[in-house]
XYZ file of C-alpha atoms in Angstrom:
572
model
C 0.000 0.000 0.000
C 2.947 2.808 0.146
C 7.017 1.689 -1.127
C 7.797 -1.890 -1.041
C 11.137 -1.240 0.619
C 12.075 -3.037 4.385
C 13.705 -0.106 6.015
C 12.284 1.555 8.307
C 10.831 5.147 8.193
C 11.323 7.388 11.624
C 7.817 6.920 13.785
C 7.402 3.701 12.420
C 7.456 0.360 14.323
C 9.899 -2.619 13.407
C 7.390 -5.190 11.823
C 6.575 -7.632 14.608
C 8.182 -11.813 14.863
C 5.621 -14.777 15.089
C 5.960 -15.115 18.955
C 4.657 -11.686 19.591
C 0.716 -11.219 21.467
C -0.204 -9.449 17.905
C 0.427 -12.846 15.885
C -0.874 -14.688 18.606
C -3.731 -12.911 17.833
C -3.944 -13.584 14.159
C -3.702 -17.047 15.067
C -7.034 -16.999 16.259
C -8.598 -16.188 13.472
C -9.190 -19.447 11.229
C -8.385 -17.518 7.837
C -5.756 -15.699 6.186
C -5.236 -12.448 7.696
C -2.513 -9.798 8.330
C -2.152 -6.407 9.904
C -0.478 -2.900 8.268
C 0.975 0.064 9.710
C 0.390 3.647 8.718
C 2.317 3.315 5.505
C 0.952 0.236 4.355
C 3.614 -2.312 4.587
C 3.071 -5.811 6.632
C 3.855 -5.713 10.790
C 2.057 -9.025 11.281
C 0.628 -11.904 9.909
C -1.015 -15.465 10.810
C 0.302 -19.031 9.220
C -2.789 -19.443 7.455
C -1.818 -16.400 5.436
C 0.621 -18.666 4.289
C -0.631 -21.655 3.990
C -3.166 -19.762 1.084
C -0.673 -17.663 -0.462
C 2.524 -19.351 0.240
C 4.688 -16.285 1.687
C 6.503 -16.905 4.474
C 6.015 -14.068 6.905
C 9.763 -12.988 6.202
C 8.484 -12.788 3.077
C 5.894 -10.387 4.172
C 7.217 -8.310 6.913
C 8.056 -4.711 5.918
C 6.874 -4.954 1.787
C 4.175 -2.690 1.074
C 0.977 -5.533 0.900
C -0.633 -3.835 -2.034
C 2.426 -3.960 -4.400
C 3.513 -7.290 -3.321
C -0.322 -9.468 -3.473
C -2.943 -7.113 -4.896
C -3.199 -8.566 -8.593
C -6.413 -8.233 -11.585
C -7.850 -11.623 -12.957
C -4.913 -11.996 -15.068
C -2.433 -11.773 -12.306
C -1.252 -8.371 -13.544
C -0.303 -5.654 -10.892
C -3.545 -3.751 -10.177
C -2.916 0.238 -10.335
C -3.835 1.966 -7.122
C -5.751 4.045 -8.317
C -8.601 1.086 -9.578
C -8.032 -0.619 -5.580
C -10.662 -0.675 -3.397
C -8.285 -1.834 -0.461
C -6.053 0.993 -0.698
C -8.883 3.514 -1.031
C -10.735 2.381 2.077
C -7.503 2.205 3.823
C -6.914 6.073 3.510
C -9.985 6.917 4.052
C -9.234 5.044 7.838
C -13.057 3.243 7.509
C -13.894 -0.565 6.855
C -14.456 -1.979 3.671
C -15.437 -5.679 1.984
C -15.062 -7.242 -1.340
C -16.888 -10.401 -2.203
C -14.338 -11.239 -4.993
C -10.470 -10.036 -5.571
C -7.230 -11.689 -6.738
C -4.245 -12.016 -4.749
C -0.296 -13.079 -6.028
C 0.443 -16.563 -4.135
C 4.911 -16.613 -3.943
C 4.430 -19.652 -7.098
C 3.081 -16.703 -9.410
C -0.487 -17.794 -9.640
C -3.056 -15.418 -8.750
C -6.153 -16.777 -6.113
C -9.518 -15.338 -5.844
C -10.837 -13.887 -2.759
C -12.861 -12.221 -0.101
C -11.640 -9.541 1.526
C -12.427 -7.477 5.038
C -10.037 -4.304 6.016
C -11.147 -2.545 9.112
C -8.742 0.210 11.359
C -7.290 -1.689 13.889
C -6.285 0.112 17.506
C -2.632 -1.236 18.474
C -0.469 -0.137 21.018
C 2.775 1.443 19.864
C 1.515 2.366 16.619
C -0.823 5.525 15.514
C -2.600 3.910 13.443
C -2.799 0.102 11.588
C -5.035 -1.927 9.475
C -6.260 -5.311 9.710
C -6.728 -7.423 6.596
C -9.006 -10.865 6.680
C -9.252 -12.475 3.527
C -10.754 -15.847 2.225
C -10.280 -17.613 -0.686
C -13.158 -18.580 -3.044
C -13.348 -21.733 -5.063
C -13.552 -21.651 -8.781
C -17.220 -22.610 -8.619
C -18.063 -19.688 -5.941
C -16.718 -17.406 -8.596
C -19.246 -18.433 -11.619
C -21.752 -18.214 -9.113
C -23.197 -14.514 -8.818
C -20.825 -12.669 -5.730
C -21.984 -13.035 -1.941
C -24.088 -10.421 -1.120
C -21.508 -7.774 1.362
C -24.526 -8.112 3.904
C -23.380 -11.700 4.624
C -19.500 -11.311 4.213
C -18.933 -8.839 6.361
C -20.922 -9.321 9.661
C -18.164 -12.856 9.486
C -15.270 -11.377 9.205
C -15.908 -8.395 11.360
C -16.427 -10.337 14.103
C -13.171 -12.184 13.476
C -11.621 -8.855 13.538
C -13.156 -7.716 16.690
C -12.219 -11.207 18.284
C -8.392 -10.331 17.034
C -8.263 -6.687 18.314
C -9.914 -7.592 21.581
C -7.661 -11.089 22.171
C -3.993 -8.317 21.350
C -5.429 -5.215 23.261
C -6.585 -7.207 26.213
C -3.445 -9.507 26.660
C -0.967 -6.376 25.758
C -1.598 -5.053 29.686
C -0.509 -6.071 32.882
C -3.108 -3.816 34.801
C -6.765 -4.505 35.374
C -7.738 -0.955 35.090
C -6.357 -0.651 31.581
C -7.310 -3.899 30.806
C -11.492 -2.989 31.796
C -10.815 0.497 29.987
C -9.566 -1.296 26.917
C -12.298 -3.838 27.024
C -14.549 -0.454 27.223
C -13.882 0.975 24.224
C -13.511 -2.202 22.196
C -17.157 -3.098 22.844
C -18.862 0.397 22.907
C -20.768 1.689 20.698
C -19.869 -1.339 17.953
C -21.839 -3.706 20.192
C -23.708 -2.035 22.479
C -24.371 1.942 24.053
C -23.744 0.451 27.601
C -21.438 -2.015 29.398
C -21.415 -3.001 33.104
C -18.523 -5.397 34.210
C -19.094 -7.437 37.739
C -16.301 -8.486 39.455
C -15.416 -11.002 41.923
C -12.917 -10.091 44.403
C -10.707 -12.176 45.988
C -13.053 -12.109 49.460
C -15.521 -13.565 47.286
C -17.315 -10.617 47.278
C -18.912 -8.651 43.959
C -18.252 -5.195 43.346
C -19.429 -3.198 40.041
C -16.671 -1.869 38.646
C -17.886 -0.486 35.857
C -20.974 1.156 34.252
C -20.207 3.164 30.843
C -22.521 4.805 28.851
C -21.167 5.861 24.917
C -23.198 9.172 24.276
C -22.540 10.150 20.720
C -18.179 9.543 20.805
C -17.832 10.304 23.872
C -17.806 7.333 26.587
C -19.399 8.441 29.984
C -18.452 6.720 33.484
C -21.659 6.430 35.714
C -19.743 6.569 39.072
C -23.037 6.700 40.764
C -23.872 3.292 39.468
C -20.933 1.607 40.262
C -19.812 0.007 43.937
C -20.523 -3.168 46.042
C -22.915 -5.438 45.383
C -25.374 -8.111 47.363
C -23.443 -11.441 47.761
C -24.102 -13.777 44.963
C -27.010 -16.332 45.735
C -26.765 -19.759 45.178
C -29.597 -21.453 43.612
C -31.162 -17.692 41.920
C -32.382 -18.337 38.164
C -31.718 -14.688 37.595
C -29.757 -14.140 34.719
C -26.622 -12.163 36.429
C -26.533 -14.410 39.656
C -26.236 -16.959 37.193
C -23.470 -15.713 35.144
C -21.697 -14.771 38.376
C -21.603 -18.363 39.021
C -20.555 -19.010 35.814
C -23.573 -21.269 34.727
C -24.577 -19.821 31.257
C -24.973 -16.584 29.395
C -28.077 -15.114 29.194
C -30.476 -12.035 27.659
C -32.433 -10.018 29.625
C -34.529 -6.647 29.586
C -36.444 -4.830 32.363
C -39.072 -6.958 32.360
C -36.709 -9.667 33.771
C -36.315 -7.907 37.346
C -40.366 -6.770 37.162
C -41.333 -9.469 39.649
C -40.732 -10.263 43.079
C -36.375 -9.850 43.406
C -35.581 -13.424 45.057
C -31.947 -11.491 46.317
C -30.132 -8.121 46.485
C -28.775 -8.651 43.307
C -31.887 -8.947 41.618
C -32.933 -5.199 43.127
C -29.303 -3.989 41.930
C -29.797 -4.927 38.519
C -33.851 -3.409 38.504
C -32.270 -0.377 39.469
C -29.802 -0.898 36.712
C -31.782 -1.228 34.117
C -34.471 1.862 35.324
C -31.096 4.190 35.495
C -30.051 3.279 32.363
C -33.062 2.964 29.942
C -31.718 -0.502 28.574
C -34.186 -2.500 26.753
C -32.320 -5.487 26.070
C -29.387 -6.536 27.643
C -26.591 -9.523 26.916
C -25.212 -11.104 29.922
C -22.101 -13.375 30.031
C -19.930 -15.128 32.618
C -16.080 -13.641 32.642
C -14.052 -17.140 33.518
C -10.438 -17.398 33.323
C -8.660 -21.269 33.233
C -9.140 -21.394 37.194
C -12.278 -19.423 38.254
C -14.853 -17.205 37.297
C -13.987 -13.504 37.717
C -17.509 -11.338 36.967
C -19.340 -11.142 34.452
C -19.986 -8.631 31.680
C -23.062 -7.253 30.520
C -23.750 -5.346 27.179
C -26.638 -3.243 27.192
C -29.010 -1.257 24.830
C -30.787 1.785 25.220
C -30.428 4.252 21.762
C -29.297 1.466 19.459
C -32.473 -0.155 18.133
C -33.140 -3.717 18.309
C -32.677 -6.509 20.383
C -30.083 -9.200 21.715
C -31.025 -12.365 20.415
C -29.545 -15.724 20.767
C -27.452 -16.105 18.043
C -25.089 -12.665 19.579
C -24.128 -14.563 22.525
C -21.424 -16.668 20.834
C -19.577 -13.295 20.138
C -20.776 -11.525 23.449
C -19.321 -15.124 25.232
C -16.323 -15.030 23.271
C -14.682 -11.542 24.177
C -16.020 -12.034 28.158
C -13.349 -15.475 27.803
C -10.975 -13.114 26.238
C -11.681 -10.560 28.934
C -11.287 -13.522 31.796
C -7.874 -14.386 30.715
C -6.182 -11.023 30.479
C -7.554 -9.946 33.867
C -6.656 -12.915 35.644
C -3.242 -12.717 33.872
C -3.580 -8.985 35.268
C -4.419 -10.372 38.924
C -2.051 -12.433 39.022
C 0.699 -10.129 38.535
C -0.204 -7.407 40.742
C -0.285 -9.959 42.968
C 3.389 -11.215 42.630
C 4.320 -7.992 42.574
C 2.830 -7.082 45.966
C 4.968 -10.435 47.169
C 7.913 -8.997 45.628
C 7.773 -5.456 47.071
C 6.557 -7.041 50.272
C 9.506 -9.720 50.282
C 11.876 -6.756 49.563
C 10.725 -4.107 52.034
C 11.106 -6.932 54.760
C 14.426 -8.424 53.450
C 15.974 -4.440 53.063
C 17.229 -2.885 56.190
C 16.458 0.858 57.899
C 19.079 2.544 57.344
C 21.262 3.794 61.201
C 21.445 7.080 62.292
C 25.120 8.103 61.666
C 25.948 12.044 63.533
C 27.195 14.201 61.067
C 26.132 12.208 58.027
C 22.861 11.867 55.792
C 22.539 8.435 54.704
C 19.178 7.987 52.098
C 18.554 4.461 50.420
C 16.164 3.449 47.085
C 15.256 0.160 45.802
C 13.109 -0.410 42.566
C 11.824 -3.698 42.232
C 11.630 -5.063 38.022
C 9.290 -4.124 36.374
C 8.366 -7.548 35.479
C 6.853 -9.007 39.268
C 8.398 -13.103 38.291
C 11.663 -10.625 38.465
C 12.528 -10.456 42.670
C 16.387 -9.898 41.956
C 19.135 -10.402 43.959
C 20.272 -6.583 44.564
C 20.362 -5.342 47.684
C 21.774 -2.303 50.241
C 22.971 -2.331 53.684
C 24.728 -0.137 56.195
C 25.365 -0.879 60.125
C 27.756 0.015 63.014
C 30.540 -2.069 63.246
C 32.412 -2.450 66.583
C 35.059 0.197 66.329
C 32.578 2.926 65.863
C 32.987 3.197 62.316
C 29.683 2.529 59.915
C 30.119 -0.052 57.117
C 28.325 0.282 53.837
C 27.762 -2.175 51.368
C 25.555 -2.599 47.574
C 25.658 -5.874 46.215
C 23.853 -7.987 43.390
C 23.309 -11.720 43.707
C 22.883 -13.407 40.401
C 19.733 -13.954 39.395
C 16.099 -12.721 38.923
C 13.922 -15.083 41.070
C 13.018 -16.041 44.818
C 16.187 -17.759 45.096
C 18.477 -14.989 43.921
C 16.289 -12.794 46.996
C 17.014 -16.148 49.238
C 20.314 -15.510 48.274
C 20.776 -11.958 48.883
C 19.447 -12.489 52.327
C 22.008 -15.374 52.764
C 25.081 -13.253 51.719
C 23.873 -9.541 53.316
C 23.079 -11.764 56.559
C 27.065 -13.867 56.613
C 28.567 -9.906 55.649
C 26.936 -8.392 58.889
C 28.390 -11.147 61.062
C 32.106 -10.833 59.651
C 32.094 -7.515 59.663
C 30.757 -7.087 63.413
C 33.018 -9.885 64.539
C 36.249 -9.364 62.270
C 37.538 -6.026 62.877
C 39.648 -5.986 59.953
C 40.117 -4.275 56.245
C 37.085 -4.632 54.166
C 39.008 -6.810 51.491
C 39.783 -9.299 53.928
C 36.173 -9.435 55.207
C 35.147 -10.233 51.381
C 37.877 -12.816 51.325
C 36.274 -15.111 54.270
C 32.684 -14.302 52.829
C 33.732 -15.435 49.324
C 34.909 -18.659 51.006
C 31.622 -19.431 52.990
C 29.613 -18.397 49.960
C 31.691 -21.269 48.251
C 30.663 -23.805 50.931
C 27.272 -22.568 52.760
C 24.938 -21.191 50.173
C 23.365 -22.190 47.059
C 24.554 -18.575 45.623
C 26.383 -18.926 42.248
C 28.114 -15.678 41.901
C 27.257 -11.941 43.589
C 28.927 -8.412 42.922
C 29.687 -6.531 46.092
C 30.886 -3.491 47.219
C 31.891 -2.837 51.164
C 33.050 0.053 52.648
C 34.040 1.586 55.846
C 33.182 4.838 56.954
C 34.871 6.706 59.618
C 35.641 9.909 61.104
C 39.206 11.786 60.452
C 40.915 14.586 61.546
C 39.107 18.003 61.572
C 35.836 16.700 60.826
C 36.348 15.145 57.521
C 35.355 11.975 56.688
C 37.446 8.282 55.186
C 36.324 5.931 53.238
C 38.001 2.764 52.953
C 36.436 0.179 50.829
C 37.051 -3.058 48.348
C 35.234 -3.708 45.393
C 33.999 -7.597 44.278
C 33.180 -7.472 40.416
C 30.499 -4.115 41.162
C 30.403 -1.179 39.156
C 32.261 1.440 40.531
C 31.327 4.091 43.471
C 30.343 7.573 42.292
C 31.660 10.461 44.439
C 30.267 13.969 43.501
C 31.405 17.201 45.130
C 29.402 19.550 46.369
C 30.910 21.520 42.951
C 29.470 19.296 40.834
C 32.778 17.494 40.176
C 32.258 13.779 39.959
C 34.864 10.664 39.852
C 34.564 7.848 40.079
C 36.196 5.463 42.852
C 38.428 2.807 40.358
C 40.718 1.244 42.500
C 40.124 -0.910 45.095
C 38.842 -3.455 42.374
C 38.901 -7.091 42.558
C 37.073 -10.468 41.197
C 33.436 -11.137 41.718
C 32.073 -13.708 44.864
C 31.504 -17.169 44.155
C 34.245 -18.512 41.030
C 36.467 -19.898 43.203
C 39.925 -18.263 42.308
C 41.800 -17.347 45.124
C 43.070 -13.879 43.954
C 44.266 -11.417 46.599
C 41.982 -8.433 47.075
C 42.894 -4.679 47.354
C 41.461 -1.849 49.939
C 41.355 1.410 48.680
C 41.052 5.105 50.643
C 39.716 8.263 49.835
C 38.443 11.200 52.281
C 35.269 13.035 51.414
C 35.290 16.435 50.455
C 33.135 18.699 52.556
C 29.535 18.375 51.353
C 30.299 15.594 48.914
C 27.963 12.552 47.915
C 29.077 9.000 47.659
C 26.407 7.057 45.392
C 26.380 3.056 45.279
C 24.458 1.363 43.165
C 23.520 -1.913 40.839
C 23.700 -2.101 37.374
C 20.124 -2.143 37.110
C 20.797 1.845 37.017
C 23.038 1.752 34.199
C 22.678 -0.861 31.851
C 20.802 -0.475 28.988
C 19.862 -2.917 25.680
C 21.648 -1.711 22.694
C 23.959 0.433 24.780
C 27.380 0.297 26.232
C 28.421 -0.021 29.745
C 30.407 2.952 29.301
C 27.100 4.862 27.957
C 25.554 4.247 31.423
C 28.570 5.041 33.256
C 28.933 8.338 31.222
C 25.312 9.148 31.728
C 24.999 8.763 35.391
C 27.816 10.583 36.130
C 26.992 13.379 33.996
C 23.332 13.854 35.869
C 24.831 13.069 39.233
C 27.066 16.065 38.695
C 23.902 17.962 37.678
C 22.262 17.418 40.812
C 24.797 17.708 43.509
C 23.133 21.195 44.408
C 20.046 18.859 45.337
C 19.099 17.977 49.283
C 20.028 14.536 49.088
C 16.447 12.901 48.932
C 15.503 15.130 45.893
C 19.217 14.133 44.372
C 18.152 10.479 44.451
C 14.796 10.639 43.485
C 15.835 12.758 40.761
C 18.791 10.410 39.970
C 16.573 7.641 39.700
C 14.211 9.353 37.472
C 16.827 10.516 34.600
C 19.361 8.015 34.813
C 17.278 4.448 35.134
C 16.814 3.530 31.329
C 13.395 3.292 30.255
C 13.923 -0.258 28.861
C 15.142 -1.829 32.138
C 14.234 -5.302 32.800
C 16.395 -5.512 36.299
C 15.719 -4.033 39.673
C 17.679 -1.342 41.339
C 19.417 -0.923 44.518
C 21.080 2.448 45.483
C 22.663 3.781 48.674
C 23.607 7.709 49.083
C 25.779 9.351 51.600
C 26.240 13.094 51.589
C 29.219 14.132 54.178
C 28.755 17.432 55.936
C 29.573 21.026 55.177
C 32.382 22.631 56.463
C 32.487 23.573 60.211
């Protein structure tokens, strides 16, 4: 539909692989079909479209679908100008075809059906989705398929493909419901109510959304807890909530007698509203049933009948997965944070010094890593500080951090010597007491010097190097001092290195998670740090991390981030 050259155009998205949600997507739908971006050329396609035509999707990806398959009876290239396809898809509105030809790889043309219809996907202002069918040779001497027949069909595969990718592309339930919002109002109905069951057991309505003209209007008033679900109740939304069947309904459903709350919840639904008919379907995941979703009319004319609940019953499966995909990750990400918060110290109370700590947890919940802060008072007065990263991104790798941060406290406490010879005897019992593979680690020793400056003394296993940023902005950082990382069983000797603090200073340690980027160098996220710590040394030292954490942290991290600031004081 635009040049049939693979490079890519700035704004543009890279043309998606076969294991992405999009083609996933595709895959449900049980004919050819493939999706366009703005320009025209391929992003995504199913194997069926193969199977029919015979291009692979390399084939496919990035060519410009109307030069490379759009072909006349005689298998000659059909000018743009005489293309329905192309003119629907600038115009940004659906379109059919009962008969059209399309080039399969051999050279042979095929006759088909065709359905293009805008197509809402994250990442990309706007794309198309094509859904064709082939028709047999005696379909073609036959007079065409009415439109009216075609495109109901493969509209609702469409809708089934954009609802399966939107749904399944977000981790959070409130996205998920608002996506699930717009997907089904006003195509299928002017108001939707979704039910859900929380994890008490208890229902809440958690959404009531009215489409008035294009705007879509949130009836707040509506919306809130509901009457526990009853058990035997023939009503249809009790028995949806159970997940028994799905079910049409109107107002004169909840005219009678109500046999439970719910039934007076939904009367007063439907006398709010002004819904005549109503479609009411069970949301289920794999496990359980979630809620239920109902459809309603009000200004659209006609009614439900029996033959829309296959679709309606369809998307509320769809719906059930992605929010209990949705659930279930909030959830292991509230065990992550809570794991973390209790497995990260408080921070002690050190005169003359501010001390302020960070940790960002993945943003992928499965991902409780292995990086982790500490600081204590060690027997001689002095404060130890250490930053470390256990490898890994699971429970164990946290198991592990707690195993290592927990042996570190008790040889520094009991040791009283040089912070590379503490690492030495912890590298050792790592060897022989944990199930730890390999950690990065950075201890130091804080103490007190002459005329109210401050020492640092410190050894450095395999970490990324200290940052030390004068109250000037000038920033260095701390190279020497380096040695081998915990856990590979060379016995290498270790080094201590000193430096004092400037007046007003601030010592940063960190994990890589702050610096490492895809695509980038190690040295890129070195460089960058450094330059925005140096920016922010003016900062009060909360605000300096915060803001640290905001510019520096690459936006395509996968890894959690630990981070430990001291700023020493002023001048006396």
């Amino acid at each position: 539909m635009a040049g049939s050259e693979r490079s890519e155009t700035p704004g543009t998205r890279r043309p998606e692989g076969p294991a992405t949600p999009l083609t996933e997507a595709l895959e449900a739908i049980r004919t050819g079909a493939y999706v366009v971006d703005e320009q025209g050329r391929v992003i995504a396609t199913n194997s069926r479209t193969e199977k029919l035509l015979g291009w692979s999707p390399e084939d496919l990806f990035g060519h410009d679908a109307h030069d490379l398959l759009h072909r006349d009876a005689h298998g000659q290239p059909l000018p743009r100008t005489q293309c329905r396809m192309r003119q629907a898809f600038h115009a940004g509105r659906p379109a059919a075809a009962e008969l059209d030809h399309f080039a399969r790889r051999d050279g042979s043309v095929v006759p088909i059906s065709w359905l293009i219809t805008p197509f809402d996907l994250a990442g990309l202002e706007r794309s198309t989705l094509v859904v064709f069918h082939p028709r047999h040779v005696e379909e073609t001497d036959a007079p065409p398929e009415p439109a009216a027949t075609l495109l109901p069909e493969l509209e609702r595969l469409a809708l089934l493909a954009a609802t399966t990718t939107q749904l399944t592309s977000t981790l959070d339930v409130d996205e998920a419901l608002r996506r699930l919002v717009a997907l089904v109002v006003p195509r299928l109905a002017d108001w939707v109510v979704v039910d859900l069951i929380t994890e008490r057991d208890e229902v809440w309505r958690t959404v009531v959304v009215e489409a008035d003209g294009v705007s879509l209007v949130r009836h707040d008033e509506l919306q809130g807890p509901m009457p526990p679900i009853p058990e035997e109740s023939p009503m249809p939304l009790s028995r949806a909530l159970r997940g028994v069947a799905s079910t049409l309904a109107g107002p004169q459903t909840y005219q009678g007698a109500p046999d439970s709350g719910i039934a007076v919840e939904q009367r007063r639904l439907f006398d709010a509203t002004g819904i005549h008919s109503a479609a009411i379907a069970p949301i289920r995941s794999t496990r359980a049933v979630l809620g239920a979703l109902t459809l309603g009319r009000a200004a659209q004319p006609g009614d439900y009948n029996p033959a829309d609940l296959p679709l309606i019953e369809d998307i509320a499966r769809r719906a059930g997965l992605a929010l209990d995909n949705a659930r279930l990750y909030q959830r292991q990400r509230k065990v992550a944070e809570t794991m973390q918060n209790h497995l990260l110290p408080q921070m002690p109370r050190v005169p003359g010094l501010q001390m302020t700590v960070r940790y960002l947890p993945a943003p992928d919940a499965s991902q409780v890593g292995g990086d982790w802060y500490d600081a204590f008072s060690l027997s001689d007065g002095s404060t130890a500080l250490a930053v470390g990263d256990v490898v890994g991104h699971d429970l164990e790798a946290a198991a592990g951090m707690a195993q290592v941060r927990n042996m570190l406290r008790a040889y520094a406490w009991a040791l009283q010597e040089p912070p590379s010879r503490i690492v030495d005897r912890l590298d050792e019992a790592v060897m022989h007491i944990t199930d730890v593979a390999m950690a990065t680690l950075i201890l130091a020793k804080v103490e007190e010097a002459d005329e109210g400056r401050w020492k640092l003394t410190w050894t450095n296993a395999g970490h990324p190097p200290p940052l030390l940023i004068s109250h000037d902005g000038l920033a260095e950082y701390l190279t020497d001092g380096h040695g081998i990382l915990l856990g590979t069983g060379a016995r290498r000797p270790r080094a201590d290195a000193t430096a004092l603090l400037p007046p007003g200073s601030t010592l940063l340690l960190y994990t890589d998670g702050l610096i490492e980027e895809p695509g980038h160098t190690l040295d890129e996220g070195l460089h960058r740090l450094r330059q925005h710590a140096a920016a922010l040394a003016h900062r009060p030292l909360a605000s300096f991390t915060d803001q640290l954490l905001r510019r520096v942290r690459p936006a395509a991290n996968d890894d959690d981030v630990a981070l430990l600031a001291l700023r020493a004081p002023t001048r006396r």
